[in-house]
GROMACS .gro file of C-alpha atoms in nm:
model
  272
    1MET     CA    1  -3.422  -1.990  -1.399
    2ASN     CA    2  -3.195  -2.179  -1.636
    3MET     CA    3  -2.906  -1.943  -1.702
    4ASN     CA    4  -2.630  -2.195  -1.772
    5ALA     CA    5  -2.766  -2.331  -2.098
    6PHE     CA    6  -2.560  -2.289  -2.411
    7PRO     CA    7  -2.662  -2.169  -2.758
    8SER     CA    8  -2.607  -2.403  -3.049
    9LYS     CA    9  -2.264  -2.466  -3.197
   10SER     CA   10  -2.351  -2.268  -3.510
   11LEU     CA   11  -2.455  -1.967  -3.305
   12ARG     CA   12  -2.146  -1.987  -3.084
   13CYS     CA   13  -1.923  -1.999  -3.394
   14SER     CA   14  -2.103  -1.698  -3.539
   15ILE     CA   15  -2.062  -1.509  -3.213
   16ALA     CA   16  -1.691  -1.592  -3.192
   17PHE     CA   17  -1.630  -1.486  -3.553
   18ALA     CA   18  -1.820  -1.160  -3.504
   19ALA     CA   19  -1.630  -1.080  -3.185
   20LEU     CA   20  -1.296  -1.150  -3.358
   21ALA     CA   21  -1.388  -0.932  -3.654
   22LEU     CA   22  -1.495  -0.653  -3.421
   23ALA     CA   23  -1.173  -0.673  -3.222
   24ILE     CA   24  -0.962  -0.659  -3.537
   25SER     CA   25  -1.157  -0.371  -3.687
   26SER     CA   26  -1.139  -0.158  -3.373
   27THR     CA   27  -0.772  -0.212  -3.282
   28GLY     CA   28  -0.593   0.119  -3.247
   29LEU     CA   29  -0.906   0.333  -3.258
   30HIS     CA   30  -1.014   0.570  -2.985
   31ALA     CA   31  -1.331   0.466  -2.801
   32GLN     CA   32  -1.537   0.741  -2.962
   33GLU     CA   33  -1.429   0.619  -3.309
   34ILE     CA   34  -1.518   0.254  -3.259
   35GLY     CA   35  -1.791   0.160  -3.501
   36ARG     CA   36  -1.669   0.356  -3.805
   37ILE     CA   37  -1.646   0.032  -3.995
   38GLN     CA   38  -1.623   0.023  -4.371
   39ALA     CA   39  -1.941  -0.100  -4.546
   40VAL     CA   40  -2.190   0.026  -4.285
   41GLU     CA   41  -2.379   0.348  -4.241
   42ALA     CA   42  -2.516   0.496  -3.919
   43LEU     CA   43  -2.886   0.582  -3.899
   44PRO     CA   44  -2.973   0.798  -3.596
   45ASP     CA   45  -3.351   0.809  -3.636
   46GLY     CA   46  -3.450   0.549  -3.379
   47LYS     CA   47  -3.769   0.348  -3.421
   48ARG     CA   48  -3.840   0.477  -3.772
   49SER     CA   49  -3.500   0.358  -3.901
   50ALA     CA   50  -3.492   0.025  -3.716
   51PRO     CA   51  -3.405  -0.265  -3.949
   52THR     CA   52  -3.719  -0.459  -4.032
   53ASP     CA   53  -3.568  -0.792  -3.923
   54VAL     CA   54  -3.429  -0.660  -3.593
   55ASP     CA   55  -3.682  -0.638  -3.310
   56LEU     CA   56  -3.515  -0.586  -2.973
   57THR     CA   57  -3.840  -0.529  -2.783
   58GLY     CA   58  -3.971  -0.791  -2.543
   59TYR     CA   59  -3.837  -0.997  -2.253
   60TRP     CA   60  -3.490  -1.152  -2.256
   61VAL     CA   61  -3.313  -1.380  -2.006
   62SER     CA   62  -2.938  -1.401  -1.950
   63ILE     CA   63  -2.774  -1.722  -2.072
   64VAL     CA   64  -2.439  -1.727  -1.895
   65THR     CA   65  -2.189  -1.865  -2.144
   66GLU     CA   66  -1.892  -1.650  -2.045
   67ASP     CA   67  -1.721  -1.601  -1.707
   68TRP     CA   68  -1.972  -1.822  -1.526
   69ARG     CA   69  -1.783  -1.837  -1.197
   70TRP     CA   70  -1.739  -1.458  -1.181
   71ARG     CA   71  -2.099  -1.379  -1.276
   72MET     CA   72  -2.304  -1.645  -1.099
   73LEU     CA   73  -2.100  -1.621  -0.777
   74THR     CA   74  -1.945  -1.324  -0.599
   75PRO     CA   75  -1.569  -1.348  -0.668
   76ALA     CA   76  -1.323  -1.339  -0.383
   77LYS     CA   77  -1.160  -1.011  -0.296
   78GLY     CA   78  -0.852  -0.964  -0.514
   79ASP     CA   79  -0.972  -1.201  -0.790
   80TYR     CA   80  -0.911  -0.995  -1.105
   81GLN     CA   81  -0.878  -1.276  -1.358
   82SER     CA   82  -1.001  -1.205  -1.714
   83VAL     CA   83  -1.027  -0.829  -1.656
   84PRO     CA   84  -0.733  -0.620  -1.786
   85VAL     CA   85  -0.709  -0.418  -1.467
   86ASN     CA   86  -0.385  -0.221  -1.414
   87GLU     CA   87  -0.192  -0.166  -1.092
   88THR     CA   88  -0.395   0.143  -1.001
   89GLY     CA   89  -0.715  -0.054  -1.049
   90ARG     CA   90  -0.585  -0.341  -0.837
   91LYS     CA   91  -0.501  -0.109  -0.551
   92ALA     CA   92  -0.850   0.039  -0.567
   93GLY     CA   93  -1.006  -0.308  -0.588
   94ASP     CA   94  -0.812  -0.424  -0.284
   95LEU     CA   95  -1.011  -0.170  -0.081
   96TRP     CA   96  -1.345  -0.333  -0.165
   97ASP     CA   97  -1.569  -0.349   0.142
   98PRO     CA   98  -1.933  -0.447   0.078
   99ALA     CA   99  -2.035  -0.352   0.433
  100LYS     CA  100  -1.901  -0.002   0.375
  101ASP     CA  101  -2.090   0.021   0.045
  102GLU     CA  102  -2.411  -0.085   0.220
  103ALA     CA  103  -2.365   0.171   0.496
  104ALA     CA  104  -2.315   0.443   0.235
  105GLY     CA  105  -2.619   0.338   0.031
  106GLU     CA  106  -2.393   0.237  -0.259
  107GLN     CA  107  -2.533  -0.113  -0.318
  108CYS     CA  108  -2.577  -0.042  -0.690
  109LYS     CA  109  -2.208   0.013  -0.772
  110SER     CA  110  -2.190  -0.320  -0.959
  111TYR     CA  111  -2.515  -0.254  -1.149
  112ALA     CA  112  -2.395   0.050  -1.347
  113ALA     CA  113  -2.389   0.057  -1.728
  114PRO     CA  114  -2.050  -0.118  -1.778
  115ALA     CA  115  -2.164  -0.411  -1.559
  116ILE     CA  116  -2.545  -0.437  -1.570
  117MET     CA  117  -2.573  -0.654  -1.881
  118ARG     CA  118  -2.336  -0.904  -1.715
  119VAL     CA  119  -2.563  -0.938  -1.410
  120PRO     CA  120  -2.768  -1.260  -1.449
  121GLY     CA  121  -3.136  -1.180  -1.477
  122ARG     CA  122  -3.404  -1.065  -1.715
  123PHE     CA  123  -3.432  -0.756  -1.929
  124HIS     CA  124  -3.741  -0.587  -2.068
  125ILE     CA  125  -3.689  -0.373  -2.379
  126THR     CA  126  -3.951  -0.127  -2.506
  127TRP     CA  127  -3.967   0.195  -2.707
  128GLN     CA  128  -4.029   0.480  -2.462
  129ASP     CA  129  -4.086   0.701  -2.765
  130ASP     CA  130  -3.975   0.702  -3.129
  131ARG     CA  131  -3.625   0.821  -3.038
  132THR     CA  132  -3.570   0.647  -2.703
  133LEU     CA  133  -3.520   0.274  -2.646
  134LYS     CA  134  -3.569   0.167  -2.284
  135VAL     CA  135  -3.390  -0.134  -2.130
  136GLU     CA  136  -3.505  -0.239  -1.782
  137SER     CA  137  -3.339  -0.503  -1.562
  138ASP     CA  138  -3.515  -0.701  -1.293
  139ALA     CA  139  -3.180  -0.752  -1.115
  140GLY     CA  140  -3.107  -0.422  -0.944
  141GLN     CA  141  -3.418  -0.261  -1.098
  142GLN     CA  142  -3.209  -0.048  -1.332
  143THR     CA  143  -3.333   0.146  -1.637
  144ARG     CA  144  -3.116   0.232  -1.936
  145LEU     CA  145  -3.230   0.484  -2.197
  146PHE     CA  146  -3.075   0.476  -2.545
  147HIS     CA  147  -3.121   0.812  -2.717
  148PHE     CA  148  -3.119   0.851  -3.094
  149GLY     CA  149  -3.068   1.168  -3.296
  150ASP     CA  150  -2.971   1.507  -3.155
  151TRP     CA  151  -3.073   1.437  -2.794
  152LYS     CA  152  -2.910   1.665  -2.536
  153ALA     CA  153  -2.833   1.536  -2.188
  154PRO     CA  154  -2.993   1.722  -1.898
  155ALA     CA  155  -2.771   1.896  -1.645
  156GLY     CA  156  -2.691   1.716  -1.322
  157PRO     CA  157  -2.449   1.467  -1.167
  158PRO     CA  158  -2.365   1.141  -1.346
  159GLU     CA  159  -2.608   0.851  -1.301
  160TRP     CA  160  -2.538   0.478  -1.274
  161GLN     CA  161  -2.653   0.419  -1.632
  162GLY     CA  162  -2.475   0.722  -1.774
  163GLU     CA  163  -2.574   0.898  -2.097
  164SER     CA  164  -2.628   0.664  -2.391
  165ARG     CA  165  -2.643   0.767  -2.755
  166ALA     CA  166  -2.752   0.509  -3.009
  167ALA     CA  167  -2.756   0.462  -3.386
  168TRP     CA  168  -2.840   0.177  -3.621
  169GLN     CA  169  -2.556   0.043  -3.831
  170THR     CA  170  -2.684  -0.109  -4.155
  171PRO     CA  171  -2.531  -0.222  -4.485
  172ARG     CA  172  -2.465   0.071  -4.714
  173ARG     CA  173  -2.720   0.131  -4.984
  174PRO     CA  174  -2.624   0.008  -5.332
  175PRO     CA  175  -2.562   0.273  -5.598
  176ALA     CA  176  -2.859   0.409  -5.788
  177VAL     CA  177  -2.984   0.184  -6.068
  178ASN     CA  178  -3.130   0.372  -6.364
  179GLY     CA  179  -3.157   0.677  -6.142
  180VAL     CA  180  -3.353   0.490  -5.872
  181VAL     CA  181  -3.211   0.490  -5.518
  182GLU     CA  182  -3.323   0.223  -5.271
  183THR     CA  183  -3.520   0.375  -4.980
  184GLY     CA  184  -3.690   0.260  -4.661
  185PRO     CA  185  -3.548   0.071  -4.361
  186SER     CA  186  -3.286  -0.196  -4.418
  187LYS     CA  187  -3.369  -0.556  -4.333
  188TYR     CA  188  -3.056  -0.623  -4.128
  189GLY     CA  189  -2.842  -0.416  -3.896
  190THR     CA  190  -2.673  -0.367  -3.560
  191LEU     CA  191  -2.754  -0.127  -3.280
  192ARG     CA  192  -2.447   0.065  -3.166
  193VAL     CA  193  -2.465   0.235  -2.825
  194ALA     CA  194  -2.199   0.465  -2.676
  195THR     CA  195  -2.234   0.547  -2.305
  196THR     CA  196  -2.039   0.820  -2.123
  197ARG     CA  197  -2.069   1.024  -1.801
  198ILE     CA  198  -2.127   0.716  -1.589
  199ARG     CA  199  -2.126   0.739  -1.211
  200PRO     CA  200  -1.812   0.548  -1.099
  201GLY     CA  201  -1.874   0.193  -0.983
  202TYR     CA  202  -1.757  -0.165  -1.026
  203LEU     CA  203  -1.698  -0.377  -1.334
  204ARG     CA  204  -1.743  -0.685  -1.119
  205LYS     CA  205  -1.918  -0.747  -0.787
  206ASN     CA  206  -1.588  -0.776  -0.595
  207GLY     CA  207  -1.487  -0.414  -0.639
  208ILE     CA  208  -1.296  -0.403  -0.970
  209PRO     CA  209  -1.341  -0.030  -1.037
  210PHE     CA  210  -1.419   0.186  -1.337
  211SER     CA  211  -1.352   0.559  -1.332
  212PRO     CA  212  -1.554   0.868  -1.436
  213ASP     CA  213  -1.357   0.861  -1.763
  214ALA     CA  214  -1.487   0.517  -1.861
  215VAL     CA  215  -1.656   0.486  -2.202
  216LEU     CA  216  -1.881   0.191  -2.280
  217THR     CA  217  -1.941   0.093  -2.643
  218GLU     CA  218  -2.191  -0.182  -2.725
  219TYR     CA  219  -2.312  -0.365  -3.036
  220TRP     CA  220  -2.656  -0.531  -3.011
  221ASP     CA  221  -2.739  -0.807  -3.261
  222ILE     CA  222  -3.027  -1.051  -3.312
  223ASN     CA  223  -2.967  -1.414  -3.416
  224ARG     CA  224  -3.238  -1.667  -3.503
  225GLU     CA  225  -3.211  -2.044  -3.473
  226PRO     CA  226  -3.387  -2.293  -3.704
  227ASN     CA  227  -3.601  -2.410  -3.409
  228GLY     CA  228  -3.743  -2.059  -3.368
  229ASP     CA  229  -3.529  -1.947  -3.072
  230GLN     CA  230  -3.415  -1.587  -3.086
  231TRP     CA  231  -3.090  -1.473  -2.931
  232LEU     CA  232  -2.968  -1.127  -2.844
  233VAL     CA  233  -2.589  -1.093  -2.850
  234VAL     CA  234  -2.441  -0.782  -2.687
  235THR     CA  235  -2.072  -0.720  -2.754
  236THR     CA  236  -1.931  -0.473  -2.502
  237ILE     CA  237  -1.608  -0.270  -2.499
  238VAL     CA  238  -1.507  -0.084  -2.184
  239HIS     CA  239  -1.242   0.184  -2.233
  240ASP     CA  240  -1.096   0.320  -1.907
  241PRO     CA  241  -0.739   0.456  -1.920
  242LYS     CA  242  -0.732   0.507  -1.544
  243TYR     CA  243  -0.799   0.151  -1.429
  244LEU     CA  244  -0.750  -0.072  -1.737
  245TYR     CA  245  -0.429  -0.130  -1.931
  246GLN     CA  246  -0.631  -0.214  -2.244
  247ASP     CA  247  -0.994  -0.215  -2.354
  248TRP     CA  248  -1.206  -0.495  -2.206
  249TYR     CA  249  -1.413  -0.694  -2.458
  250THR     CA  250  -1.698  -0.925  -2.360
  251SER     CA  251  -1.981  -1.101  -2.545
  252LEU     CA  252  -2.311  -1.154  -2.362
  253HIS     CA  253  -2.601  -1.375  -2.467
  254PHE     CA  254  -2.974  -1.348  -2.400
  255ARG     CA  255  -3.266  -1.566  -2.514
  256ARG     CA  256  -3.606  -1.421  -2.595
  257GLU     CA  257  -3.893  -1.521  -2.366
  258ALA     CA  258  -4.256  -1.535  -2.470
  259ASN     CA  259  -4.374  -1.294  -2.201
  260GLY     CA  260  -4.293  -1.142  -1.862
  261ALA     CA  261  -4.428  -1.427  -1.651
  262LYS     CA  262  -4.086  -1.482  -1.490
  263TRP     CA  263  -4.009  -1.112  -1.445
  264ASP     CA  264  -3.887  -1.077  -1.085
  265PRO     CA  265  -3.764  -0.726  -0.985
  266GLN     CA  266  -3.509  -0.730  -0.704
  267PRO     CA  267  -3.314  -0.439  -0.548
  268CYS     CA  268  -2.939  -0.397  -0.576
  269THR     CA  269  -2.723  -0.588  -0.336
  270ALA     CA  270  -2.358  -0.531  -0.248
  271ARG     CA  271  -2.304  -0.898  -0.161
  272TRP     CA  272  -2.518  -1.064  -0.438
   0.00000   0.00000   0.00000
């Protein structure tokens, strides 16, 4: 599986600009307020409100263009570079023991929601129903469910993938012209996903922790290249006041595949 290819220069520039704009727009906001960006509106209706030019369904493969040596290899114990982990987080990370995790049946700690999209592998996205988008990973065999609308979480302990609420962000409708208001789905837009109540785990395979208070905010965007390639760009923001001294921003890239011929489900592993 070729996961070290790079998208084109034009796509990389677009990604960098979008990430910078997102970082600027969200500075100083609480995690639950991220995404209230001027000139967009949130549509919570799921499949029915999906932008017509944004199809997330299908098979996608990770293209590792960021943090290659921390994602493709298991980092050494105590290697916290590029993650804004604070002193409390470092002390917790220094206790990382994969053998202990294996003995406790905790091999999936680095496959939880704040980390799973960074795990190299393939993802299969489908609509479970009109208000639930399902994201499955072959690495770790995890399933994420993005709920639209007024979904209420069931009672029970936190799960690895937490509770995710989603909404489409699309350009605001223009004012009425001669009394006529534009209706129907927008052509373009972004999927915003906010995930809370996540079972505590690792941000990185070598034990960098996240706490029960962690909030994950994601923005999912589709980009198309002139040669027909389609790219999924997922911008992630991890907010964890217990273990991080500031929010952690990453940008992850996936290329659409024609089918699931290379789909290869594998269980979680504490050692990679």
